């Protein structure tokens, strides 16, 4: 294993760890401090400013005209629909539910690969897909018990599936761009387009925040989501994607439930239940069955 692949694996692990912690930190800010769509606008605005500022210290790259549409598609699925569905879902559901359901991403990547790359889905993979989706449906249809700060758990869980689907599409779309452009170039344009897409959606909720009244606890948590969960994770994942396939990178999502559950329980933000444990087992087994013995075609 060469050093570049080792660094890529470390980057992917770090990103997943940050995401796992983010489930609880972001949840604690909504809706009292900021609403979901305003939160997303803050994220993409902060990331856009950051990447355009540091791009001044890197060589400028010319973007091929044919790639602009792919850039816009990546921004829409990876920094708009993905983020909006996740944060809106998180405001309605719980950190543990979100961390479990998003592990469907490798399954969704496989399904999308079948449609886009014509990859063959075997019988055991089909069963894995069915089992994984069934586990998610269990959480959506039967996770009806209301919890403090979780007003509509089924709808929130459904939005997590939208989030996982959008992120899977993003990984497929952005992979070819990682071969042509530097990470900084990719990020500065992707977040610029993301800012333009999210601006009309989140400006009302963003403007409603009483910024001057925020305390230190709220400020550092907002800063964590912008700098760590947005800037750092996207940069780390783009770096990892230069060495790893989208499906390999998607497998690192399994770390998120472990980190998220431990962190959420540690700070008292969420709890486990037999239903959640059973649904999580269905999802994990389904993901495992759908991703074992993957053919080389998957390394696109």
Coordinates of C-alpha atoms in Angstrom, one line a residue:
X1 CA 0.0 0.0 0.0
X2 CA 1.5 3.3 -1.1
X3 CA 1.7 6.3 1.2
X4 CA -0.9 8.3 -0.9
X5 CA -3.5 5.6 -0.3
X6 CA -2.6 5.5 3.4
X7 CA -3.1 9.3 3.7
X8 CA -6.4 8.9 1.7
X9 CA -7.6 6.3 4.2
X10 CA -6.6 8.6 7.1
X11 CA -8.4 11.5 5.5
X12 CA -11.6 9.4 5.0
X13 CA -11.5 8.2 8.6
X14 CA -11.0 11.7 10.0
X15 CA -14.0 13.0 7.9
X16 CA -16.3 10.2 9.1
X17 CA -15.3 10.9 12.7
X18 CA -16.2 14.6 12.3
X19 CA -19.5 13.7 10.6
X20 CA -20.3 11.3 13.5
X21 CA -19.8 14.1 16.1
X22 CA -21.7 16.6 13.9
X23 CA -25.0 14.6 14.2
X24 CA -25.3 15.7 17.8
X25 CA -23.7 19.2 17.6
X26 CA -25.8 20.4 14.7
X27 CA -28.9 18.9 16.2
X28 CA -28.4 20.9 19.4
X29 CA -28.4 24.2 17.5
X30 CA -31.8 23.6 15.7
X31 CA -34.2 25.2 15.8
X32 CA -33.5 27.4 18.9
X33 CA -30.4 29.0 17.5
X34 CA -30.9 28.6 13.7
X35 CA -33.3 26.8 11.4
X36 CA -32.0 24.1 9.0
X37 CA -32.1 26.1 5.7
X38 CA -30.5 29.1 7.3
X39 CA -27.8 26.8 8.7
X40 CA -27.0 25.4 5.3
X41 CA -26.7 28.9 3.9
X42 CA -24.2 29.7 6.7
X43 CA -22.3 26.5 5.9
X44 CA -21.9 27.1 2.2
X45 CA -21.3 30.8 2.6
X46 CA -18.5 30.2 5.1
X47 CA -17.0 27.5 3.0
X48 CA -17.1 29.6 -0.2
X49 CA -15.4 32.5 1.5
X50 CA -12.7 30.2 2.9
X51 CA -11.9 28.4 -0.3
X52 CA -11.9 31.5 -2.5
X53 CA -9.6 33.2 0.0
X54 CA -7.0 30.4 0.2
X55 CA -7.2 29.9 -3.6
X56 CA -5.4 33.2 -3.9
X57 CA -2.3 31.3 -2.8
X58 CA -2.6 28.5 -5.3
X59 CA -2.2 28.4 -9.1
X60 CA -5.4 29.2 -11.0
X61 CA -6.8 26.5 -13.2
X62 CA -9.0 26.8 -16.3
X63 CA -12.2 24.9 -16.3
X64 CA -13.2 23.0 -19.5
X65 CA -16.5 24.3 -20.8
X66 CA -17.9 20.8 -20.9
X67 CA -17.3 20.4 -17.2
X68 CA -19.4 23.3 -16.0
X69 CA -22.6 21.4 -16.1
X70 CA -21.0 18.6 -14.0
X71 CA -19.8 21.3 -11.5
X72 CA -23.4 22.6 -11.1
X73 CA -24.7 19.0 -10.7
X74 CA -22.2 18.3 -8.0
X75 CA -23.0 21.5 -6.2
X76 CA -26.8 20.7 -6.4
X77 CA -26.5 17.1 -5.1
X78 CA -23.5 17.4 -2.8
X79 CA -23.9 20.9 -1.3
X80 CA -27.6 21.7 -1.7
X81 CA -30.1 18.8 -1.8
X82 CA -27.8 16.6 0.3
X83 CA -27.3 19.3 3.0
X84 CA -30.8 20.6 3.0
X85 CA -32.4 17.1 3.4
X86 CA -29.9 16.1 6.1
X87 CA -30.3 19.2 8.3
X88 CA -34.1 19.4 7.9
X89 CA -34.3 15.7 8.7
X90 CA -32.0 16.2 11.7
X91 CA -34.3 19.0 13.0
X92 CA -37.2 16.6 12.9
X93 CA -35.6 13.3 14.0
X94 CA -32.7 12.3 16.2
X95 CA -28.9 12.0 15.9
X96 CA -28.8 8.2 16.2
X97 CA -31.5 7.7 13.6
X98 CA -29.6 10.0 11.2
X99 CA -26.3 8.2 11.7
X100 CA -28.0 4.8 11.1
X101 CA -30.0 5.6 8.0
X102 CA -27.2 7.3 6.2
X103 CA -25.3 4.0 6.2
X104 CA -27.6 3.1 3.3
X105 CA -25.2 5.2 1.1
X106 CA -23.1 2.2 -0.1
X107 CA -26.4 0.4 -1.0
X108 CA -27.6 3.4 -2.9
X109 CA -24.2 3.7 -4.6
X110 CA -24.6 0.1 -5.8
X111 CA -28.1 0.7 -7.2
X112 CA -27.0 3.9 -8.9
X113 CA -23.9 2.1 -10.3
X114 CA -26.3 -0.5 -11.9
X115 CA -28.2 2.2 -13.7
X116 CA -25.4 4.5 -14.6
X117 CA -22.5 2.1 -15.1
X118 CA -24.6 -1.0 -16.0
X119 CA -23.0 -2.9 -13.1
X120 CA -24.6 -6.3 -12.6
X121 CA -26.5 -6.8 -9.3
X122 CA -26.4 -10.4 -8.1
X123 CA -29.1 -12.2 -6.2
X124 CA -27.3 -11.9 -2.8
X125 CA -26.7 -8.2 -3.5
X126 CA -30.4 -7.8 -4.3
X127 CA -31.3 -9.4 -1.0
X128 CA -28.9 -7.0 0.8
X129 CA -30.5 -4.0 -0.9
X130 CA -33.9 -5.3 0.2
X131 CA -32.8 -5.9 3.8
X132 CA -31.1 -2.5 4.1
X133 CA -34.1 -0.6 2.7
X134 CA -36.4 -2.6 5.0
X135 CA -34.4 -1.6 8.0
X136 CA -34.7 2.0 7.0
X137 CA -38.4 1.6 6.5
X138 CA -38.7 0.1 10.0
X139 CA -37.2 3.3 11.4
X140 CA -39.5 5.5 9.2
X141 CA -42.8 3.7 9.8
X142 CA -42.4 2.5 13.4
X143 CA -40.1 5.1 14.9
X144 CA -43.1 7.1 15.9
X145 CA -42.3 7.8 19.5
X146 CA -41.8 11.5 20.0
X147 CA -38.8 12.8 21.8
X148 CA -37.8 16.3 22.9
X149 CA -36.7 18.3 20.0
X150 CA -37.7 15.6 17.5
X151 CA -41.3 16.6 16.3
X152 CA -41.6 14.4 13.3
X153 CA -39.3 11.4 13.4
X154 CA -40.7 9.4 10.4
X155 CA -40.5 12.5 8.0
X156 CA -37.0 13.2 9.3
X157 CA -35.9 9.6 8.7
X158 CA -37.3 9.8 5.2
X159 CA -35.3 13.0 4.5
X160 CA -32.1 11.1 5.6
X161 CA -32.7 8.7 2.8
X162 CA -33.0 11.7 0.4
X163 CA -29.7 12.9 1.9
X164 CA -28.0 9.6 1.4
X165 CA -29.2 9.3 -2.2
X166 CA -28.1 12.8 -3.1
X167 CA -24.7 12.3 -1.6
X168 CA -24.2 9.0 -3.5
X169 CA -25.0 10.8 -6.8
X170 CA -22.5 13.5 -5.8
X171 CA -19.7 11.0 -5.3
X172 CA -20.4 9.5 -8.7
X173 CA -20.5 12.9 -10.4
X174 CA -17.5 14.4 -8.7
X175 CA -15.1 11.5 -9.2
X176 CA -14.1 12.4 -12.8
X177 CA -13.4 16.0 -11.7
X178 CA -11.0 14.9 -9.0
X179 CA -8.8 13.5 -11.8
X180 CA -8.6 16.8 -13.7
X181 CA -8.6 19.6 -11.0
X182 CA -7.0 20.3 -7.7
X183 CA -9.0 20.0 -4.5
X184 CA -9.0 23.8 -4.0
X185 CA -10.2 24.5 -7.5
X186 CA -13.0 22.0 -7.1
X187 CA -14.1 23.3 -3.7
X188 CA -14.1 27.0 -4.6
X189 CA -16.3 26.5 -7.6
X190 CA -18.6 23.9 -6.0
X191 CA -19.3 26.0 -3.0
X192 CA -19.7 29.1 -5.1
X193 CA -22.5 27.4 -7.1
X194 CA -23.8 25.9 -3.8
X195 CA -24.1 29.4 -2.4
X196 CA -26.0 30.6 -5.4
X197 CA -28.4 27.7 -5.2
X198 CA -29.0 27.9 -1.4
X199 CA -29.2 31.7 -1.2
X200 CA -32.9 32.0 -2.1
X201 CA -33.8 29.0 0.0
X202 CA -32.1 29.9 3.2
X203 CA -31.9 33.7 3.3
X204 CA -35.1 34.1 5.3
X205 CA -34.0 31.7 8.1
X206 CA -30.5 33.1 8.0
X207 CA -31.7 36.6 8.4
X208 CA -33.9 35.6 11.4
X209 CA -30.9 34.7 13.5
X210 CA -30.0 37.2 16.3
X211 CA -26.3 37.0 15.6
X212 CA -25.3 39.6 18.2
X213 CA -27.0 37.7 21.0
X214 CA -25.3 34.4 20.5
X215 CA -23.1 33.1 23.3
X216 CA -19.8 31.4 23.2
X217 CA -21.3 27.9 23.3
X218 CA -23.5 28.6 20.2
X219 CA -20.6 30.4 18.3
X220 CA -18.1 27.6 18.7
X221 CA -20.7 25.0 17.7
X222 CA -21.6 27.0 14.6
X223 CA -17.9 27.4 13.9
X224 CA -17.4 23.6 14.2
X225 CA -20.1 22.9 11.7
X226 CA -18.8 25.5 9.2
X227 CA -15.1 24.8 9.5
X228 CA -14.9 21.2 10.5
X229 CA -18.1 19.6 9.1
X230 CA -18.1 21.6 5.9
X231 CA -14.7 22.9 5.0
X232 CA -12.5 20.2 6.4
X233 CA -14.7 17.1 5.6
X234 CA -15.3 18.1 2.0
X235 CA -11.7 18.8 1.5
X236 CA -10.7 15.5 3.1
X237 CA -13.2 13.5 1.1
X238 CA -12.1 15.1 -2.2
X239 CA -8.5 14.3 -1.3
X240 CA -9.4 10.7 -0.4
X241 CA -11.5 10.4 -3.6
X242 CA -8.3 11.1 -5.7
X243 CA -7.0 7.7 -4.4
X244 CA -10.1 5.7 -3.5
X245 CA -13.2 4.8 -5.5
X246 CA -16.6 6.3 -4.5
X247 CA -17.7 2.9 -3.2
X248 CA -14.6 2.5 -1.0
X249 CA -15.1 6.0 0.4
X250 CA -18.7 5.2 0.9
X251 CA -17.8 2.3 3.2
X252 CA -16.3 4.7 5.7
X253 CA -19.8 5.8 6.5
X254 CA -20.0 2.8 8.8
X255 CA -17.8 4.7 11.3
X256 CA -20.4 7.4 11.6
X257 CA -23.1 5.4 13.6
X258 CA -20.4 4.2 16.1
X259 CA -19.1 7.7 16.7
X260 CA -22.5 9.3 16.6
X261 CA -24.1 6.8 19.0
X262 CA -21.2 7.0 21.5
X263 CA -21.1 10.8 21.4
X264 CA -24.9 11.3 21.5
X265 CA -25.3 9.0 24.5
X266 CA -22.2 10.5 26.2
X267 CA -23.6 14.0 26.1
X268 CA -27.2 12.8 26.8
X269 CA -28.6 13.9 23.5
X270 CA -30.1 10.6 22.4
X271 CA -30.7 7.0 23.5
X272 CA -30.9 3.5 22.1
X273 CA -34.0 1.3 21.9
X274 CA -34.7 -2.3 20.8
X275 CA -36.4 -1.0 17.6
X276 CA -33.3 1.1 16.7
X277 CA -30.9 -1.7 17.4
X278 CA -33.0 -4.2 15.3
X279 CA -33.4 -1.7 12.4
X280 CA -29.6 -0.9 12.5
X281 CA -28.8 -4.6 12.4
X282 CA -31.0 -5.0 9.3
X283 CA -29.3 -2.0 7.6
X284 CA -25.7 -3.1 8.5
X285 CA -26.3 -6.7 7.3
X286 CA -28.0 -5.5 4.2
X287 CA -25.1 -3.1 3.4
X288 CA -22.6 -5.9 4.0
X289 CA -24.4 -8.4 1.7
X290 CA -24.9 -5.8 -1.0
X291 CA -21.2 -4.7 -1.1
X292 CA -19.2 -8.0 -0.6
X293 CA -17.2 -9.3 -3.5
X294 CA -17.7 -6.2 -5.5
X295 CA -16.3 -6.4 -9.0
X296 CA -13.5 -4.2 -10.3
X297 CA -16.1 -2.3 -12.4
X298 CA -17.1 -0.6 -9.2
X299 CA -13.8 1.2 -8.9
X300 CA -14.9 4.0 -11.2

